[in-house]
PDB file of C-alpha atoms in Angstrom:
ATOM      1  CA  MET Y   1      39.866 -23.245  11.584  1.00  0.00           C
ATOM      2  CA  ASP Y   2      36.866 -22.105  14.378  1.00  0.00           C
ATOM      3  CA  VAL Y   3      36.731 -19.112  12.639  1.00  0.00           C
ATOM      4  CA  PHE Y   4      35.491 -20.021   8.892  1.00  0.00           C
ATOM      5  CA  ALA Y   5      33.464 -22.862  10.787  1.00  0.00           C
ATOM      6  CA  PHE Y   6      31.307 -19.621  12.696  1.00  0.00           C
ATOM      7  CA  HIS Y   7      30.991 -18.083   9.295  1.00  0.00           C
ATOM      8  CA  GLY Y   8      30.285 -21.261   7.324  1.00  0.00           C
ATOM      9  CA  SER Y   9      27.157 -22.061  10.591  1.00  0.00           C
ATOM     10  CA  PHE Y  10      25.767 -18.727   9.945  1.00  0.00           C
ATOM     11  CA  SER Y  11      25.723 -19.225   6.386  1.00  0.00           C
ATOM     12  CA  MET Y  12      23.531 -22.675   7.520  1.00  0.00           C
ATOM     13  CA  TRP Y  13      21.216 -21.020   9.349  1.00  0.00           C
ATOM     14  CA  LYS Y  14      21.126 -17.802   7.056  1.00  0.00           C
ATOM     15  CA  ASP Y  15      20.006 -20.653   4.109  1.00  0.00           C
ATOM     16  CA  VAL Y  16      17.827 -22.087   6.202  1.00  0.00           C
ATOM     17  CA  ALA Y  17      15.810 -19.673   7.720  1.00  0.00           C
ATOM     18  CA  GLY Y  18      15.923 -18.293   3.568  1.00  0.00           C
ATOM     19  CA  ILE Y  19      14.246 -21.357   3.124  1.00  0.00           C
ATOM     20  CA  ALA Y  20      11.557 -21.248   5.701  1.00  0.00           C
ATOM     21  CA  GLY Y  21      11.049 -18.198   4.455  1.00  0.00           C
ATOM     22  CA  ASN Y  22      10.114 -19.334   0.726  1.00  0.00           C
ATOM     23  CA  VAL Y  23       8.152 -22.227   2.056  1.00  0.00           C
ATOM     24  CA  PHE Y  24       5.485 -19.505   4.075  1.00  0.00           C
ATOM     25  CA  ALA Y  25       5.419 -17.003   1.188  1.00  0.00           C
ATOM     26  CA  PHE Y  26       4.222 -19.547  -0.923  1.00  0.00           C
ATOM     27  CA  GLY Y  27       1.660 -20.586   1.548  1.00  0.00           C
ATOM     28  CA  LEU Y  28       0.370 -16.835   1.449  1.00  0.00           C
ATOM     29  CA  PHE Y  29       0.920 -16.127  -2.713  1.00  0.00           C
ATOM     30  CA  VAL Y  30      -1.423 -19.425  -3.344  1.00  0.00           C
ATOM     31  CA  SER Y  31      -4.168 -18.104  -0.288  1.00  0.00           C
ATOM     32  CA  PRO Y  32      -6.100 -15.654  -3.083  1.00  0.00           C
ATOM     33  CA  MET Y  33      -6.492 -18.876  -5.650  1.00  0.00           C
ATOM     34  CA  PRO Y  34     -10.175 -19.042  -3.420  1.00  0.00           C
ATOM     35  CA  THR Y  35     -10.913 -15.800  -4.094  1.00  0.00           C
ATOM     36  CA  PHE Y  36      -9.889 -16.136  -8.062  1.00  0.00           C
ATOM     37  CA  ARG Y  37     -11.376 -19.918  -8.575  1.00  0.00           C
ATOM     38  CA  ARG Y  38     -15.050 -17.329  -7.266  1.00  0.00           C
ATOM     39  CA  ILE Y  39     -14.191 -14.845  -9.728  1.00  0.00           C
ATOM     40  CA  MET Y  40     -13.283 -17.297 -13.285  1.00  0.00           C
ATOM     41  CA  ARG Y  41     -16.766 -19.299 -11.884  1.00  0.00           C
ATOM     42  CA  ASN Y  42     -19.073 -15.928 -11.438  1.00  0.00           C
ATOM     43  CA  LYS Y  43     -16.875 -14.539 -14.363  1.00  0.00           C
ATOM     44  CA  SER Y  44     -17.409 -11.569 -12.020  1.00  0.00           C
ATOM     45  CA  THR Y  45     -14.864  -9.811  -9.529  1.00  0.00           C
ATOM     46  CA  GLU Y  46     -18.004  -8.101  -7.978  1.00  0.00           C
ATOM     47  CA  GLN Y  47     -17.321  -6.539  -5.056  1.00  0.00           C
ATOM     48  CA  PHE Y  48     -13.312  -7.341  -4.714  1.00  0.00           C
ATOM     49  CA  SER Y  49     -11.147  -4.818  -5.264  1.00  0.00           C
ATOM     50  CA  GLY Y  50      -7.651  -5.400  -7.871  1.00  0.00           C
ATOM     51  CA  LEU Y  51      -5.187  -2.525  -5.328  1.00  0.00           C
ATOM     52  CA  PRO Y  52      -3.564  -5.637  -2.934  1.00  0.00           C
ATOM     53  CA  TYR Y  53      -2.346  -7.326  -5.987  1.00  0.00           C
ATOM     54  CA  ILE Y  54      -1.186  -4.230  -7.554  1.00  0.00           C
ATOM     55  CA  TYR Y  55       0.353  -3.016  -5.206  1.00  0.00           C
ATOM     56  CA  SER Y  56       1.993  -6.475  -3.607  1.00  0.00           C
ATOM     57  CA  LEU Y  57       3.729  -6.922  -7.539  1.00  0.00           C
ATOM     58  CA  LEU Y  58       4.884  -3.422  -6.964  1.00  0.00           C
ATOM     59  CA  ASN Y  59       6.817  -4.384  -3.865  1.00  0.00           C
ATOM     60  CA  CYS Y  60       8.022  -7.965  -4.857  1.00  0.00           C
ATOM     61  CA  LEU Y  61       9.455  -6.379  -8.300  1.00  0.00           C
ATOM     62  CA  ILE Y  62      11.452  -3.226  -5.714  1.00  0.00           C
ATOM     63  CA  CYS Y  63      12.318  -5.898  -3.751  1.00  0.00           C
ATOM     64  CA  LEU Y  64      13.383  -8.408  -6.201  1.00  0.00           C
ATOM     65  CA  TRP Y  65      15.563  -5.909  -7.119  1.00  0.00           C
ATOM     66  CA  TYR Y  66      17.158  -5.298  -4.153  1.00  0.00           C
ATOM     67  CA  GLY Y  67      18.274  -8.559  -3.952  1.00  0.00           C
ATOM     68  CA  SER Y  68      19.701  -8.978  -7.021  1.00  0.00           C
ATOM     69  CA  PRO Y  69      23.436  -8.936  -7.751  1.00  0.00           C
ATOM     70  CA  PHE Y  70      23.431  -5.746  -9.395  1.00  0.00           C
ATOM     71  CA  ILE Y  71      22.276  -4.066  -5.697  1.00  0.00           C
ATOM     72  CA  SER Y  72      22.928  -6.507  -2.791  1.00  0.00           C
ATOM     73  CA  GLN Y  73      25.303  -9.526  -2.394  1.00  0.00           C
ATOM     74  CA  ARG Y  74      24.212 -12.879  -1.079  1.00  0.00           C
ATOM     75  CA  ASN Y  75      20.623 -12.342  -1.115  1.00  0.00           C
ATOM     76  CA  LEU Y  76      19.190 -15.229  -3.189  1.00  0.00           C
ATOM     77  CA  MET Y  77      16.646 -16.258  -1.404  1.00  0.00           C
ATOM     78  CA  LEU Y  78      15.158 -12.857  -2.121  1.00  0.00           C
ATOM     79  CA  VAL Y  79      15.768 -12.968  -5.477  1.00  0.00           C
ATOM     80  CA  THR Y  80      13.452 -16.540  -5.437  1.00  0.00           C
ATOM     81  CA  VAL Y  81      10.647 -15.292  -3.398  1.00  0.00           C
ATOM     82  CA  ASN Y  82      10.140 -12.159  -4.508  1.00  0.00           C
ATOM     83  CA  SER Y  83      10.195 -13.636  -8.403  1.00  0.00           C
ATOM     84  CA  VAL Y  84       7.833 -16.132  -7.457  1.00  0.00           C
ATOM     85  CA  GLY Y  85       5.634 -13.683  -5.837  1.00  0.00           C
ATOM     86  CA  ALA Y  86       5.344 -11.010  -8.906  1.00  0.00           C
ATOM     87  CA  THR Y  87       4.820 -14.031 -10.776  1.00  0.00           C
ATOM     88  CA  PHE Y  88       1.307 -15.006  -8.672  1.00  0.00           C
ATOM     89  CA  GLN Y  89       0.385 -11.386  -8.849  1.00  0.00           C
ATOM     90  CA  LEU Y  90       0.947 -10.717 -11.992  1.00  0.00           C
ATOM     91  CA  CYS Y  91      -1.025 -13.850 -12.826  1.00  0.00           C
ATOM     92  CA  TYR Y  92      -3.584 -13.036 -10.527  1.00  0.00           C
ATOM     93  CA  ILE Y  93      -3.627  -9.126 -11.760  1.00  0.00           C
ATOM     94  CA  ILE Y  94      -4.057 -10.624 -15.645  1.00  0.00           C
ATOM     95  CA  LEU Y  95      -7.271 -12.616 -14.507  1.00  0.00           C
ATOM     96  CA  PHE Y  96      -8.685  -9.195 -11.959  1.00  0.00           C
ATOM     97  CA  ILE Y  97      -8.740  -7.448 -15.475  1.00  0.00           C
ATOM     98  CA  MET Y  98     -10.516 -10.443 -17.921  1.00  0.00           C
ATOM     99  CA  HIS Y  99     -13.371 -10.726 -15.240  1.00  0.00           C
ATOM    100  CA  THR Y 100     -13.541  -6.674 -14.140  1.00  0.00           C
ATOM    101  CA  ASP Y 101     -16.340  -4.314 -15.876  1.00  0.00           C
ATOM    102  CA  LYS Y 102     -14.610  -2.143 -18.703  1.00  0.00           C
ATOM    103  CA  LYS Y 103     -14.506   1.083 -16.269  1.00  0.00           C
ATOM    104  CA  ASN Y 104     -12.241  -0.855 -13.733  1.00  0.00           C
ATOM    105  CA  LYS Y 105     -10.182  -2.942 -16.198  1.00  0.00           C
ATOM    106  CA  MET Y 106      -8.776   0.526 -17.805  1.00  0.00           C
ATOM    107  CA  ARG Y 107      -8.367   1.377 -14.876  1.00  0.00           C
ATOM    108  CA  MET Y 108      -6.233  -2.041 -13.569  1.00  0.00           C
ATOM    109  CA  LEU Y 109      -4.201  -1.648 -16.825  1.00  0.00           C
ATOM    110  CA  VAL Y 110      -3.163   2.449 -16.303  1.00  0.00           C
ATOM    111  CA  LEU Y 111      -1.846   1.084 -12.451  1.00  0.00           C
ATOM    112  CA  LEU Y 112      -0.211  -2.140 -13.794  1.00  0.00           C
ATOM    113  CA  LEU Y 113       1.864   0.046 -16.134  1.00  0.00           C
ATOM    114  CA  VAL Y 114       2.437   2.599 -13.450  1.00  0.00           C
ATOM    115  CA  VAL Y 115       3.776   0.417 -11.690  1.00  0.00           C
ATOM    116  CA  PHE Y 116       6.203  -1.529 -14.278  1.00  0.00           C
ATOM    117  CA  ALA Y 117       7.037   2.211 -14.918  1.00  0.00           C
ATOM    118  CA  VAL Y 118       7.850   2.852 -11.392  1.00  0.00           C
ATOM    119  CA  VAL Y 119       9.991   0.189 -11.373  1.00  0.00           C
ATOM    120  CA  GLY Y 120      11.815   0.871 -14.771  1.00  0.00           C
ATOM    121  CA  LEU Y 121      12.827   4.701 -13.145  1.00  0.00           C
ATOM    122  CA  ILE Y 122      14.010   3.329 -10.086  1.00  0.00           C
ATOM    123  CA  VAL Y 123      16.607   0.124 -12.245  1.00  0.00           C
ATOM    124  CA  ALA Y 124      17.267   2.646 -14.435  1.00  0.00           C
ATOM    125  CA  GLY Y 125      17.940   5.410 -11.445  1.00  0.00           C
ATOM    126  CA  SER Y 126      19.940   3.356  -9.248  1.00  0.00           C
ATOM    127  CA  LEU Y 127      22.137   1.858 -12.050  1.00  0.00           C
ATOM    128  CA  GLN Y 128      23.223   5.594 -12.581  1.00  0.00           C
ATOM    129  CA  ILE Y 129      24.519   5.713  -9.332  1.00  0.00           C
ATOM    130  CA  PRO Y 130      28.754   5.174  -9.615  1.00  0.00           C
ATOM    131  CA  ASP Y 131      29.080   4.532  -5.878  1.00  0.00           C
ATOM    132  CA  LYS Y 132      27.857   0.319  -5.273  1.00  0.00           C
ATOM    133  CA  LEU Y 133      27.011   1.687  -1.750  1.00  0.00           C
ATOM    134  CA  THR Y 134      25.365   4.159  -2.513  1.00  0.00           C
ATOM    135  CA  ARG Y 135      23.760   2.286  -4.261  1.00  0.00           C
ATOM    136  CA  TRP Y 136      22.367  -0.365  -1.727  1.00  0.00           C
ATOM    137  CA  TYR Y 137      21.365   2.439   0.378  1.00  0.00           C
ATOM    138  CA  PHE Y 138      18.945   4.447  -2.215  1.00  0.00           C
ATOM    139  CA  VAL Y 139      17.542   0.510  -3.280  1.00  0.00           C
ATOM    140  CA  GLY Y 140      17.888  -0.271   0.187  1.00  0.00           C
ATOM    141  CA  PHE Y 141      15.343   2.564   1.917  1.00  0.00           C
ATOM    142  CA  LEU Y 142      12.937   2.346  -0.934  1.00  0.00           C
ATOM    143  CA  SER Y 143      12.609  -1.702  -0.490  1.00  0.00           C
ATOM    144  CA  CYS Y 144      12.606  -1.498   3.055  1.00  0.00           C
ATOM    145  CA  ALA Y 145       9.833   1.706   2.942  1.00  0.00           C
ATOM    146  CA  SER Y 146       8.116  -0.749   0.722  1.00  0.00           C
ATOM    147  CA  LEU Y 147       7.735  -3.677   3.330  1.00  0.00           C
ATOM    148  CA  VAL Y 148       7.020  -1.048   6.501  1.00  0.00           C
ATOM    149  CA  SER Y 149       4.152   0.240   4.857  1.00  0.00           C
ATOM    150  CA  MET Y 150       2.892  -3.258   3.557  1.00  0.00           C
ATOM    151  CA  PHE Y 151       3.191  -4.229   7.028  1.00  0.00           C
ATOM    152  CA  ALA Y 152       1.687  -0.988   8.223  1.00  0.00           C
ATOM    153  CA  SER Y 153      -1.895  -2.597   6.435  1.00  0.00           C
ATOM    154  CA  PRO Y 154      -2.629  -5.149   9.115  1.00  0.00           C
ATOM    155  CA  LEU Y 155      -3.320  -1.645  11.705  1.00  0.00           C
ATOM    156  CA  PHE Y 156      -6.176  -1.460  10.173  1.00  0.00           C
ATOM    157  CA  VAL Y 157      -7.753  -5.387  11.102  1.00  0.00           C
ATOM    158  CA  ILE Y 158      -5.790  -5.048  14.341  1.00  0.00           C
ATOM    159  CA  ASN Y 159      -8.206  -1.422  14.327  1.00  0.00           C
ATOM    160  CA  LEU Y 160     -11.259  -3.280  13.606  1.00  0.00           C
ATOM    161  CA  VAL Y 161     -11.052  -6.813  15.902  1.00  0.00           C
ATOM    162  CA  ILE Y 162     -10.208  -4.224  19.000  1.00  0.00           C
ATOM    163  CA  ARG Y 163     -13.625  -1.870  17.740  1.00  0.00           C
ATOM    164  CA  THR Y 164     -15.735  -5.006  17.277  1.00  0.00           C
ATOM    165  CA  LYS Y 165     -14.667  -7.518  19.350  1.00  0.00           C
ATOM    166  CA  SER Y 166     -14.315 -10.401  17.051  1.00  0.00           C
ATOM    167  CA  VAL Y 167     -11.603 -11.814  14.920  1.00  0.00           C
ATOM    168  CA  GLU Y 168     -13.719 -12.446  11.562  1.00  0.00           C
ATOM    169  CA  PHE Y 169     -12.479 -10.581   9.909  1.00  0.00           C
ATOM    170  CA  MET Y 170      -9.240 -11.488  10.617  1.00  0.00           C
ATOM    171  CA  PRO Y 171      -8.290 -15.396   9.358  1.00  0.00           C
ATOM    172  CA  PHE Y 172      -6.235 -17.341  11.688  1.00  0.00           C
ATOM    173  CA  TYR Y 173      -3.868 -18.954   9.370  1.00  0.00           C
ATOM    174  CA  LEU Y 174      -3.409 -16.302   7.263  1.00  0.00           C
ATOM    175  CA  SER Y 175      -2.081 -13.954  10.245  1.00  0.00           C
ATOM    176  CA  LEU Y 176       0.207 -17.090  11.325  1.00  0.00           C
ATOM    177  CA  SER Y 177       1.618 -17.216   8.093  1.00  0.00           C
ATOM    178  CA  THR Y 178       2.378 -13.507   7.774  1.00  0.00           C
ATOM    179  CA  PHE Y 179       4.268 -14.063  11.386  1.00  0.00           C
ATOM    180  CA  LEU Y 180       6.212 -16.911  10.162  1.00  0.00           C
ATOM    181  CA  LEU Y 181       6.993 -15.442   6.845  1.00  0.00           C
ATOM    182  CA  SER Y 182       8.676 -12.144   8.899  1.00  0.00           C
ATOM    183  CA  GLY Y 183       9.989 -14.512  11.253  1.00  0.00           C
ATOM    184  CA  SER Y 184      12.159 -15.979   8.826  1.00  0.00           C
ATOM    185  CA  PHE Y 185      13.337 -13.007   6.657  1.00  0.00           C
ATOM    186  CA  LEU Y 186      13.987 -12.051   9.730  1.00  0.00           C
ATOM    187  CA  LEU Y 187      16.400 -14.557  10.364  1.00  0.00           C
ATOM    188  CA  TYR Y 188      17.796 -14.508   7.312  1.00  0.00           C
ATOM    189  CA  GLY Y 189      18.709 -10.242   7.461  1.00  0.00           C
ATOM    190  CA  LEU Y 190      20.207 -10.805  10.732  1.00  0.00           C
ATOM    191  CA  PHE Y 191      22.332 -13.951   9.742  1.00  0.00           C
ATOM    192  CA  ASN Y 192      23.082 -12.415   6.751  1.00  0.00           C
ATOM    193  CA  SER Y 193      23.630  -8.843   8.508  1.00  0.00           C
ATOM    194  CA  ASP Y 194      21.222  -6.708   6.371  1.00  0.00           C
ATOM    195  CA  ALA Y 195      19.163  -4.389   7.758  1.00  0.00           C
ATOM    196  CA  PHE Y 196      17.129  -3.491   4.866  1.00  0.00           C
ATOM    197  CA  VAL Y 197      15.689  -7.315   5.006  1.00  0.00           C
ATOM    198  CA  TYR Y 198      15.914  -7.592   8.841  1.00  0.00           C
ATOM    199  CA  THR Y 199      14.234  -4.186  10.074  1.00  0.00           C
ATOM    200  CA  PRO Y 200      11.031  -4.808   8.552  1.00  0.00           C
ATOM    201  CA  ASN Y 201      10.903  -8.154   9.009  1.00  0.00           C
ATOM    202  CA  GLY Y 202      10.712  -7.368  12.391  1.00  0.00           C
ATOM    203  CA  ILE Y 203       8.088  -4.709  12.191  1.00  0.00           C
ATOM    204  CA  GLY Y 204       5.916  -7.596  10.578  1.00  0.00           C
ATOM    205  CA  THR Y 205       7.317  -9.933  13.130  1.00  0.00           C
ATOM    206  CA  VAL Y 206       6.050  -8.027  16.230  1.00  0.00           C
ATOM    207  CA  LEU Y 207       2.277  -7.215  14.249  1.00  0.00           C
ATOM    208  CA  GLY Y 208       1.776 -10.815  14.089  1.00  0.00           C
ATOM    209  CA  ILE Y 209       3.085 -11.703  17.873  1.00  0.00           C
ATOM    210  CA  VAL Y 210      -0.074  -8.604  18.388  1.00  0.00           C
ATOM    211  CA  GLN Y 211      -2.145 -10.617  15.429  1.00  0.00           C
ATOM    212  CA  LEU Y 212      -2.347 -14.071  17.189  1.00  0.00           C
ATOM    213  CA  SER Y 213      -2.662 -12.590  20.327  1.00  0.00           C
ATOM    214  CA  LEU Y 214      -5.942 -10.686  20.075  1.00  0.00           C
ATOM    215  CA  TYR Y 215      -7.202 -13.866  17.890  1.00  0.00           C
ATOM    216  CA  CYS Y 216      -6.176 -16.112  20.564  1.00  0.00           C
ATOM    217  CA  TYR Y 217      -7.557 -13.229  23.538  1.00  0.00           C
ATOM    218  CA  TYR Y 218     -10.771 -12.596  21.530  1.00  0.00           C
ATOM    219  CA  HIS Y 219     -10.916 -16.146  19.980  1.00  0.00           C
ATOM    220  CA  ARG Y 220     -11.375 -17.605  23.310  1.00  0.00           C
ATOM    221  CA  SER Y 221     -13.779 -14.422  24.336  1.00  0.00           C
ATOM    222  CA  SER Y 222     -15.886 -15.198  22.033  1.00  0.00           C
ATOM    223  CA  VAL Y 223     -15.937 -19.024  22.917  1.00  0.00           C
ATOM    224  CA  GLU Y 224     -16.745 -18.418  26.773  1.00  0.00           C
ATOM    225  CA  GLU Y 225     -19.636 -15.908  25.536  1.00  0.00           C
ATOM    226  CA  GLU Y 226     -21.211 -19.524  23.672  1.00  0.00           C
ATOM    227  CA  THR Y 227     -20.807 -21.668  26.496  1.00  0.00           C
ATOM    228  CA  LYS Y 228     -22.024 -19.109  29.144  1.00  0.00           C
ATOM    229  CA  GLU Y 229     -26.018 -19.444  27.202  1.00  0.00           C
ATOM    230  CA  PRO Y 230     -28.501 -21.851  28.148  1.00  0.00           C
ATOM    231  CA  LEU Y 231     -28.865 -25.042  25.837  1.00  0.00           C
ATOM    232  CA  ILE Y 232     -32.218 -24.921  26.801  1.00  0.00           C
ATOM    233  CA  VAL Y 233     -34.146 -21.990  27.132  1.00  0.00           C
ATOM    234  CA  SER Y 234     -37.440 -21.580  29.117  1.00  0.00           C
ATOM    235  CA  TYR Y 235     -40.111 -19.708  27.790  1.00  0.00           C
ATOM    236  CA  VAL Y 236     -41.973 -20.435  31.389  1.00  0.00           C
TER     237      VAL Y 236
END
């Protein structure tokens, strides 16, 4: 009875972590909305790039396939979060294509077709693998690599913050949301004993801590510098 209670407790905490991850992910998914309100208002994508949404769509679709019952078991929360994520990214891409110039329009359409082709090849190829464990490893390594490369992107921002000693280009709430999302799915992967989930999200959690630490350090430094400035400047 105690063994069943122990496993039931693990399952409950796994679901709690997964639900929390879905909530934090939703906050990240809606974060580009102000950008697209501006794009729709100005009827132009200006200097904004559509590549992050293309890559996010690819990542969501690969992770969605990994979470499906065809590949792994007991990963419903991965299916829900990546289904919602893929829907948001696809909507953003469509809006971007509608409001960009002709050259970028064709480029984005080609990239979108490439994403669907790549995902189609992954799905078709993995279904050709008869052994379920080998199939799990194949798609798991792909999803893990996709997540790791996605979490590695903040390294450029971290480098910029250290170089400029400014947190202007690293919004606090975006860094906090990324940390909370990664931390939630780190716990979800641990409770589910899924290395392909907790490994990349563990890396994301560490990077999130680094980002928040840098924000606190450089934000405090900038505030201290401002307070050192005289309130009244004398020209006598």
